[in-house]
mmCIF file of C-alpha atoms (C1' of nucleotides) in Angstrom:
data_model
loop_
_atom_site.group_PDB
_atom_site.id
_atom_site.type_symbol
_atom_site.label_atom_id
_atom_site.label_comp_id
_atom_site.label_asym_id
_atom_site.label_seq_id
_atom_site.Cartn_x
_atom_site.Cartn_y
_atom_site.Cartn_z
ATOM 1 C CA MET K 106 128.358 165.791 46.697
ATOM 2 C CA ASN K 107 124.751 166.738 47.326
ATOM 3 C CA TYR K 108 123.678 167.367 50.878
ATOM 4 C CA THR K 109 121.025 169.129 52.863
ATOM 5 C CA ILE K 110 120.725 170.103 56.495
ATOM 6 C CA GLN K 111 117.669 169.202 58.560
ATOM 7 C CA ASN K 112 117.575 170.300 62.170
ATOM 8 C CA ASN K 113 120.968 169.200 63.437
ATOM 9 C CA ASP K 114 121.458 166.437 60.887
ATOM 10 C CA ILE K 115 123.394 166.439 57.634
ATOM 11 C CA LEU K 116 121.825 164.382 54.857
ATOM 12 C CA ILE K 117 124.143 163.289 52.057
ATOM 13 C CA GLN K 118 122.226 162.154 48.985
ATOM 14 C CA ASN K 119 123.012 159.568 46.317
ATOM 15 C CA VAL K 120 125.490 157.545 48.344
ATOM 16 C CA THR K 121 126.035 154.201 46.623
ATOM 17 C CA ASP K 122 127.965 151.036 47.364
ATOM 18 C CA LEU K 123 127.668 151.542 51.104
ATOM 19 C CA ASP K 124 126.219 149.328 53.825
ATOM 20 C CA LEU K 125 126.946 150.455 57.369
ATOM 21 C CA ALA K 126 126.954 146.998 58.917
ATOM 22 C CA GLN K 127 129.284 145.616 56.272
ATOM 23 C CA THR K 128 131.621 148.592 56.495
ATOM 24 C CA LEU K 129 131.633 149.400 60.204
ATOM 25 C CA ASP K 130 131.497 145.838 61.519
ATOM 26 C CA CYS K 131 133.928 143.999 59.254
ATOM 27 C CA GLY K 132 137.037 144.231 61.399
ATOM 28 C CA GLN K 133 138.649 147.350 59.963
ATOM 29 C CA ALA K 134 137.418 149.766 62.652
ATOM 30 C CA PHE K 135 136.661 148.868 66.248
ATOM 31 C CA ARG K 136 134.717 151.718 67.773
ATOM 32 C CA TRP K 137 131.276 151.382 66.185
ATOM 33 C CA GLU K 138 128.181 149.785 67.714
ATOM 34 C CA GLN K 139 124.800 149.271 66.120
ATOM 35 C CA LEU K 140 121.847 150.767 68.015
ATOM 36 C CA GLU K 141 118.353 149.280 68.130
ATOM 37 C CA ASP K 142 117.100 151.570 65.363
ATOM 38 C CA GLY K 143 119.830 150.328 63.033
ATOM 39 C CA SER K 144 121.977 153.445 63.208
ATOM 40 C CA TYR K 145 125.610 153.210 64.261
ATOM 41 C CA GLN K 146 127.168 155.009 67.206
ATOM 42 C CA GLY K 147 130.878 155.550 67.379
ATOM 43 C CA GLY K 148 133.445 157.918 66.072
ATOM 44 C CA ALA K 149 136.977 158.480 64.962
ATOM 45 C CA LEU K 150 139.822 160.196 66.773
ATOM 46 C CA ASN K 151 138.137 162.929 68.836
ATOM 47 C CA LYS K 152 134.919 163.125 66.821
ATOM 48 C CA PRO K 153 131.840 161.241 68.004
ATOM 49 C CA LEU K 154 129.143 160.391 65.464
ATOM 50 C CA ARG K 155 125.819 158.663 65.124
ATOM 51 C CA VAL K 156 125.219 157.708 61.517
ATOM 52 C CA SER K 157 122.446 155.977 59.597
ATOM 53 C CA LEU K 158 121.573 155.119 56.029
ATOM 54 C CA LYS K 159 118.076 155.466 54.552
ATOM 55 C CA GLU K 160 117.929 154.276 50.965
ATOM 56 C CA SER K 161 120.872 156.100 49.421
ATOM 57 C CA THR K 162 120.901 158.949 51.936
ATOM 58 C CA LEU K 163 123.648 158.939 54.495
ATOM 59 C CA ILE K 164 122.599 160.780 57.647
ATOM 60 C CA LEU K 165 125.167 162.307 59.982
ATOM 61 C CA HIS K 166 123.160 162.909 63.138
ATOM 62 C CA ASP K 167 123.749 165.981 65.313
ATOM 63 C CA THR K 168 126.702 166.994 63.214
ATOM 64 C CA ASN K 169 127.987 170.463 62.492
ATOM 65 C CA GLU K 170 128.559 171.354 58.863
ATOM 66 C CA SER K 171 132.206 172.041 59.690
ATOM 67 C CA ASP K 172 132.691 168.284 60.178
ATOM 68 C CA LEU K 173 131.061 167.283 56.892
ATOM 69 C CA ALA K 174 134.328 167.151 54.956
ATOM 70 C CA PHE K 175 135.908 164.992 57.658
ATOM 71 C CA TRP K 176 133.179 162.364 57.473
ATOM 72 C CA ALA K 177 132.908 162.429 53.683
ATOM 73 C CA GLU K 178 136.610 161.663 53.635
ATOM 74 C CA TYR K 179 136.288 159.017 56.357
ATOM 75 C CA PHE K 180 133.612 157.128 54.422
ATOM 76 C CA ASP K 181 135.628 157.537 51.214
ATOM 77 C CA LEU K 182 132.632 158.936 49.349
ATOM 78 C CA ASP K 183 134.704 160.185 46.412
ATOM 79 C CA THR K 184 135.952 156.753 45.384
ATOM 80 C CA ASP K 185 134.083 154.926 42.621
ATOM 81 C CA TYR K 186 133.449 151.493 44.079
ATOM 82 C CA GLY K 187 131.382 150.491 41.058
ATOM 83 C CA SER K 188 134.495 150.460 38.897
ATOM 84 C CA LEU K 189 136.527 148.647 41.527
ATOM 85 C CA LYS K 190 133.909 145.946 41.922
ATOM 86 C CA ALA K 191 133.620 145.527 38.161
ATOM 87 C CA CYS K 192 137.354 144.963 38.067
ATOM 88 C CA PHE K 193 137.228 142.397 40.872
ATOM 89 C CA ALA K 194 134.291 140.597 39.251
ATOM 90 C CA GLN K 195 136.644 139.308 36.556
ATOM 91 C CA HIS K 196 137.738 136.665 39.039
ATOM 92 C CA GLU K 197 135.165 134.168 40.295
ATOM 93 C CA ILE K 198 136.001 134.052 43.976
ATOM 94 C CA LEU K 199 136.390 137.820 44.181
ATOM 95 C CA GLN K 200 133.064 138.259 42.475
ATOM 96 C CA LYS K 201 131.458 136.063 45.123
ATOM 97 C CA ALA K 202 133.134 138.007 47.900
ATOM 98 C CA VAL K 203 131.898 141.285 46.440
ATOM 99 C CA LYS K 204 128.365 139.941 46.045
ATOM 100 C CA PHE K 205 128.447 138.777 49.648
ATOM 101 C CA ALA K 206 129.105 142.313 50.925
ATOM 102 C CA PRO K 207 128.580 144.805 48.099
ATOM 103 C CA GLY K 208 128.330 147.696 50.558
ATOM 104 C CA LEU K 209 131.764 147.239 52.077
ATOM 105 C CA ARG K 210 134.078 150.238 51.815
ATOM 106 C CA ILE K 211 137.556 150.845 53.135
ATOM 107 C CA LEU K 212 137.419 153.641 55.682
ATOM 108 C CA LYS K 213 140.033 156.379 55.648
ATOM 109 C CA GLN K 214 141.038 156.223 59.268
ATOM 110 C CA ASP K 215 143.529 158.225 61.269
ATOM 111 C CA LYS K 216 147.130 157.018 61.014
ATOM 112 C CA TRP K 217 147.850 156.722 64.710
ATOM 113 C CA GLU K 218 144.461 155.278 65.633
ATOM 114 C CA ALA K 219 144.764 152.599 62.959
ATOM 115 C CA LEU K 220 148.345 151.748 63.859
ATOM 116 C CA CYS K 221 147.562 151.449 67.554
ATOM 117 C CA SER K 222 144.370 149.484 66.896
ATOM 118 C CA PHE K 223 146.140 146.901 64.774
ATOM 119 C CA ILE K 224 148.974 146.551 67.277
ATOM 120 C CA ILE K 225 146.227 145.516 69.688
ATOM 121 C CA SER K 226 144.685 143.195 67.093
ATOM 122 C CA GLN K 227 147.550 140.712 66.998
ATOM 123 C CA ASN K 228 146.782 137.184 68.179
ATOM 124 C CA ASN K 229 143.432 138.490 69.333
ATOM 125 C CA ASN K 230 139.777 138.356 68.332
ATOM 126 C CA ILE K 231 137.606 141.237 67.209
ATOM 127 C CA LYS K 232 135.310 141.236 70.226
ATOM 128 C CA ARG K 233 138.219 141.522 72.619
ATOM 129 C CA ILE K 234 140.034 144.064 70.437
ATOM 130 C CA LYS K 235 136.972 146.286 70.747
ATOM 131 C CA GLY K 236 136.968 145.915 74.514
ATOM 132 C CA ILE K 237 140.629 146.836 74.868
ATOM 133 C CA ILE K 238 140.274 149.876 72.602
ATOM 134 C CA ASP K 239 137.168 150.993 74.481
ATOM 135 C CA ARG K 240 139.055 150.836 77.772
ATOM 136 C CA LEU K 241 142.052 152.578 76.199
ATOM 137 C CA CYS K 242 139.855 155.514 75.212
ATOM 138 C CA ARG K 243 137.992 155.641 78.527
ATOM 139 C CA CYS K 244 141.189 155.541 80.563
ATOM 140 C CA PHE K 245 143.403 157.834 78.526
ATOM 141 C CA GLY K 246 141.183 159.708 76.059
ATOM 142 C CA GLU K 247 139.266 162.904 76.639
ATOM 143 C CA ASP K 248 135.589 162.946 77.534
ATOM 144 C CA MET K 249 133.918 164.428 74.460
ATOM 145 C CA GLY K 250 130.428 164.129 75.922
ATOM 146 C CA GLY K 251 127.607 161.709 75.210
ATOM 147 C CA GLY K 252 129.681 158.818 76.486
ATOM 148 C CA TYR K 253 132.305 159.212 73.782
ATOM 149 C CA TYR K 254 135.981 159.373 74.630
ATOM 150 C CA SER K 255 138.612 160.461 72.153
ATOM 151 C CA PHE K 256 141.298 158.090 71.008
ATOM 152 C CA PRO K 257 144.275 158.989 73.221
ATOM 153 C CA THR K 258 147.165 160.727 71.516
ATOM 154 C CA ALA K 259 150.589 159.124 71.330
ATOM 155 C CA GLU K 260 151.956 161.989 73.421
ATOM 156 C CA ARG K 261 149.456 161.345 76.185
ATOM 157 C CA LEU K 262 150.196 157.622 76.316
ATOM 158 C CA ALA K 263 153.963 158.093 76.103
ATOM 159 C CA HIS K 264 154.012 159.637 79.579
ATOM 160 C CA HIS K 265 152.777 156.453 81.203
ATOM 161 C CA ALA K 266 154.470 153.286 82.360
ATOM 162 C CA VAL K 267 153.341 149.792 81.377
ATOM 163 C CA GLU K 268 151.783 149.217 84.787
ATOM 164 C CA ASP K 269 149.422 152.111 84.093
ATOM 165 C CA LEU K 270 148.006 150.152 81.153
ATOM 166 C CA SER K 271 147.197 147.051 83.192
ATOM 167 C CA GLU K 272 143.502 147.885 83.459
ATOM 168 C CA LEU K 273 143.243 147.665 79.667
ATOM 169 C CA LYS K 274 143.766 143.895 79.954
ATOM 170 C CA ALA K 275 145.839 144.137 76.798
ATOM 171 C CA GLY K 276 148.240 141.448 78.004
ATOM 172 C CA PHE K 277 151.615 141.295 76.293
ATOM 173 C CA ARG K 278 150.522 144.059 73.894
ATOM 174 C CA ALA K 279 150.685 146.773 76.571
ATOM 175 C CA ARG K 280 154.407 147.347 76.096
ATOM 176 C CA TYR K 281 153.918 147.388 72.325
ATOM 177 C CA ILE K 282 151.338 150.178 72.646
ATOM 178 C CA LEU K 283 153.747 152.143 74.820
ATOM 179 C CA ASP K 284 156.696 151.659 72.496
ATOM 180 C CA ALA K 285 154.594 152.868 69.587
ATOM 181 C CA ALA K 286 153.407 155.913 71.552
ATOM 182 C CA GLN K 287 156.973 156.766 72.552
ATOM 183 C CA LYS K 288 158.486 156.355 69.093
ATOM 184 C CA ILE K 289 155.713 158.365 67.458
ATOM 185 C CA SER K 290 155.761 161.195 69.991
ATOM 186 C CA SER K 291 159.564 161.402 70.011
ATOM 187 C CA GLY K 292 159.695 161.505 66.232
ATOM 188 C CA THR K 293 161.742 158.300 65.934
ATOM 189 C CA VAL K 294 158.913 157.160 63.684
ATOM 190 C CA ASN K 295 157.246 160.039 61.867
ATOM 191 C CA LEU K 296 153.827 159.055 60.530
ATOM 192 C CA GLU K 297 153.769 161.958 58.062
ATOM 193 C CA GLU K 298 157.034 160.662 56.678
ATOM 194 C CA VAL K 299 155.628 157.130 56.507
ATOM 195 C CA ALA K 300 152.808 158.510 54.387
ATOM 196 C CA GLN K 301 155.272 159.825 51.807
ATOM 197 C CA LEU K 302 157.476 156.741 51.476
ATOM 198 C CA PRO K 303 157.247 153.912 48.947
ATOM 199 C CA LEU K 304 155.343 150.982 50.397
ATOM 200 C CA GLU K 305 158.355 148.830 51.310
ATOM 201 C CA ASP K 306 160.145 151.705 53.021
ATOM 202 C CA ALA K 307 156.994 152.765 54.830
ATOM 203 C CA ARG K 308 156.602 149.239 56.109
ATOM 204 C CA LYS K 309 160.212 149.082 57.305
ATOM 205 C CA LEU K 310 159.883 152.364 59.172
ATOM 206 C CA LEU K 311 156.721 151.229 60.960
ATOM 207 C CA MET K 312 158.446 147.973 61.873
ATOM 208 C CA LYS K 313 160.948 149.903 63.993
ATOM 209 C CA ILE K 314 158.202 149.789 66.598
ATOM 210 C CA THR K 315 158.307 146.768 68.892
ATOM 211 C CA GLY K 316 155.205 144.727 68.238
ATOM 212 C CA VAL K 317 154.813 145.886 64.651
ATOM 213 C CA GLY K 318 155.616 143.148 62.163
ATOM 214 C CA VAL K 319 154.695 142.745 58.516
ATOM 215 C CA LYS K 320 151.012 142.095 59.086
ATOM 216 C CA VAL K 321 150.370 144.930 61.546
ATOM 217 C CA ALA K 322 152.368 147.337 59.381
ATOM 218 C CA ASP K 323 150.373 146.346 56.305
ATOM 219 C CA CYS K 324 147.077 146.847 58.145
ATOM 220 C CA ALA K 325 148.185 150.252 59.404
ATOM 221 C CA LEU K 326 149.181 151.240 55.872
ATOM 222 C CA LEU K 327 145.906 150.050 54.368
ATOM 223 C CA PHE K 328 143.489 151.370 56.965
ATOM 224 C CA GLY K 329 145.400 154.369 58.341
ATOM 225 C CA PHE K 330 147.259 155.604 55.288
ATOM 226 C CA TYR K 331 144.847 154.466 52.571
ATOM 227 C CA ARG K 332 147.585 152.517 50.852
ATOM 228 C CA ILE K 333 145.108 150.330 48.991
ATOM 229 C CA GLU K 334 147.853 148.349 47.281
ATOM 230 C CA SER K 335 148.872 146.984 50.700
ATOM 231 C CA TYR K 336 147.636 143.403 51.151
ATOM 232 C CA PRO K 337 147.731 142.271 54.804
ATOM 233 C CA VAL K 338 147.973 138.503 55.193
ATOM 234 C CA ASP K 339 146.419 137.156 58.369
ATOM 235 C CA VAL K 340 145.394 133.573 59.143
ATOM 236 C CA TRP K 341 142.203 133.911 57.066
ATOM 237 C CA ILE K 342 143.832 135.444 54.014
ATOM 238 C CA LYS K 343 146.603 132.878 54.231
ATOM 239 C CA ARG K 344 143.988 130.139 53.773
ATOM 240 C CA VAL K 345 142.274 132.066 50.979
ATOM 241 C CA ASN K 346 145.600 132.493 49.203
ATOM 242 C CA GLN K 347 146.506 128.834 49.474
ATOM 243 C CA HIS K 348 143.181 127.586 48.169
ATOM 244 C CA MET K 349 142.091 130.304 45.759
ATOM 245 C CA PHE K 350 145.216 132.153 44.640
ATOM 246 C CA PRO K 351 148.107 129.678 44.649
ATOM 247 C CA GLN K 352 149.694 131.671 41.827
ATOM 248 C CA GLY K 353 149.081 134.995 43.594
ATOM 249 C CA LEU K 354 146.438 137.611 42.925
ATOM 250 C CA PRO K 355 145.536 138.491 39.324
ATOM 251 C CA THR K 356 147.715 141.364 38.172
ATOM 252 C CA TYR K 357 144.713 143.604 37.495
ATOM 253 C CA VAL K 358 143.836 143.416 41.203
ATOM 254 C CA LEU K 359 147.281 144.363 42.511
ATOM 255 C CA PRO K 360 146.821 148.168 42.512
ATOM 256 C CA TYR K 361 143.745 147.680 44.740
ATOM 257 C CA ALA K 362 144.797 144.483 46.511
ATOM 258 C CA GLY K 363 143.966 145.895 49.930
ATOM 259 C CA ILE K 364 140.349 146.544 49.023
ATOM 260 C CA ALA K 365 140.067 143.073 47.529
ATOM 261 C CA GLN K 366 141.612 141.740 50.715
ATOM 262 C CA GLN K 367 138.861 143.236 52.834
ATOM 263 C CA TYR K 368 136.089 141.668 50.735
ATOM 264 C CA LEU K 369 137.881 138.314 50.940
ATOM 265 C CA PHE K 370 138.588 138.588 54.664
ATOM 266 C CA HIS K 371 134.992 139.457 55.465
ATOM 267 C CA TYR K 372 133.589 136.697 53.260
ATOM 268 C CA ALA K 373 135.928 134.039 54.587
ATOM 269 C CA ARG K 374 135.437 134.985 58.222
ATOM 270 C CA VAL K 375 131.651 135.331 58.189
ATOM 271 C CA CYS K 376 130.975 132.589 55.666
ATOM 272 C CA PRO K 377 133.791 129.998 55.901
ATOM 273 C CA GLU K 378 131.543 127.261 54.542
ATOM 274 C CA ALA K 379 131.762 129.001 51.165
ATOM 275 C CA PHE K 380 135.424 128.041 51.015
ATOM 276 C CA ALA K 381 137.137 124.733 50.481
ATOM 277 C CA PHE K 382 139.245 124.993 53.595
ATOM 278 C CA VAL K 383 136.509 124.215 56.103
ATOM 279 C CA ASN K 384 137.765 121.695 58.641
ATOM 280 C CA GLN K 385 141.119 121.586 56.918
ATOM 281 C CA ASP K 386 144.514 123.097 57.593
ATOM 282 C CA LYS K 387 145.236 126.289 59.440
ATOM 283 C "C1'" DA P 280 140.749 120.496 79.801
ATOM 284 C "C1'" DC P 281 141.876 122.295 75.208
ATOM 285 C "C1'" DC P 282 141.953 125.444 71.107
ATOM 286 C "C1'" DC P 283 141.745 129.692 68.893
ATOM 287 C "C1'" DA P 284 141.928 134.703 67.959
ATOM 288 C "C1'" DG P 285 143.264 140.157 61.752
ATOM 289 C "C1'" DG P 286 151.206 138.049 65.203
ATOM 290 C "C1'" DC P 287 155.348 139.117 67.042
ATOM 291 C "C1'" DG P 288 159.946 138.693 69.360
ATOM 292 C "C1'" DA P 289 163.377 135.640 71.016
ATOM 293 C "C1'" DC P 290 166.011 131.866 70.235
ATOM 294 C "C1'" DG P 291 168.460 128.028 68.112
ATOM 295 C "C1'" DA P 292 169.947 125.599 63.949
ATOM 296 C "C1'" DT C 152 166.958 133.135 56.781
ATOM 297 C "C1'" DC C 153 164.085 129.589 58.602
ATOM 298 C "C1'" DG C 154 161.009 126.985 61.917
ATOM 299 C "C1'" DT C 155 159.304 126.794 66.740
ATOM 300 C "C1'" DC C 156 157.647 128.520 71.039
ATOM 301 C "C1'" DG C 157 155.879 131.592 74.701
ATOM 302 C "C1'" DC C 158 153.024 135.283 75.306
ATOM 303 C "C1'" DA C 159 147.900 137.669 78.262
ATOM 304 C "C1'" DT C 160 143.260 137.243 78.027
ATOM 305 C "C1'" DG C 161 138.669 135.571 77.184
ATOM 306 C "C1'" DG C 162 135.284 132.831 74.590
ATOM 307 C "C1'" DG C 163 133.808 128.469 72.528
#
DNA sequence: ACCCAGGCGACGA
DNA sequence: TCGTCGCATGGG
């Protein structure tokens, strides 16, 4: 990885297959906002960041070199998306999905933050998910300066009662968030152990948490544990499957099904008219 | 007024 | 094991 430092910014050169809008605003992470100059403001866990992309140079603004490795990992810069996309292009609909958002990458997010975020995501829409997570961080996270609040730890949340979460306006999900925080902080569910288990066992362990079913567990595994073979099926992917993959995904996609899923999800959600299921079933 | 949103738990058959 | 329903909240 080539990088230089200018003033307080880190410039990473020769970054390919990345578009910030496609990656940060596709429903996999919920804490990023685009500023007027096109850069993105947000962060992960307790690290705030403003980031922009000029040509193939990724700019980490006002960032200390000690955080470079963290962000390179977060943006998954070591993975060869060219090869992945070439693989996906063997199938027509996947090729279209990739062409629609060729700069979409799967972020390597924190385990707890991803799990908690996707608990909140259930039966919800992305705009409101963002609002709830923003309030969660403001109410229970630490002030890191510059208007950024850390994602609250499970331990911190576990000390509260459901009534304390009422201002989040999370609705019926409030007790799910608390149960997750309590089971993680008590060790009933150990996220480091989840990371080591085979996919099915990892899923079962996560599902010990009230409010974590198959779909939320699969999203947590994909986005928080980088289990790219995990293929979360939500209402959009269900339609895509029925119309485009009635026999299931091609076998050559299976090892990377989660990445394919994100291209398909984004394409179907932003551009439903490209699919046959417009104004049909649900 | 109604329907939907990156579902899940409870309940009955 | 399978369908069905209620669930909080806000936007279209």
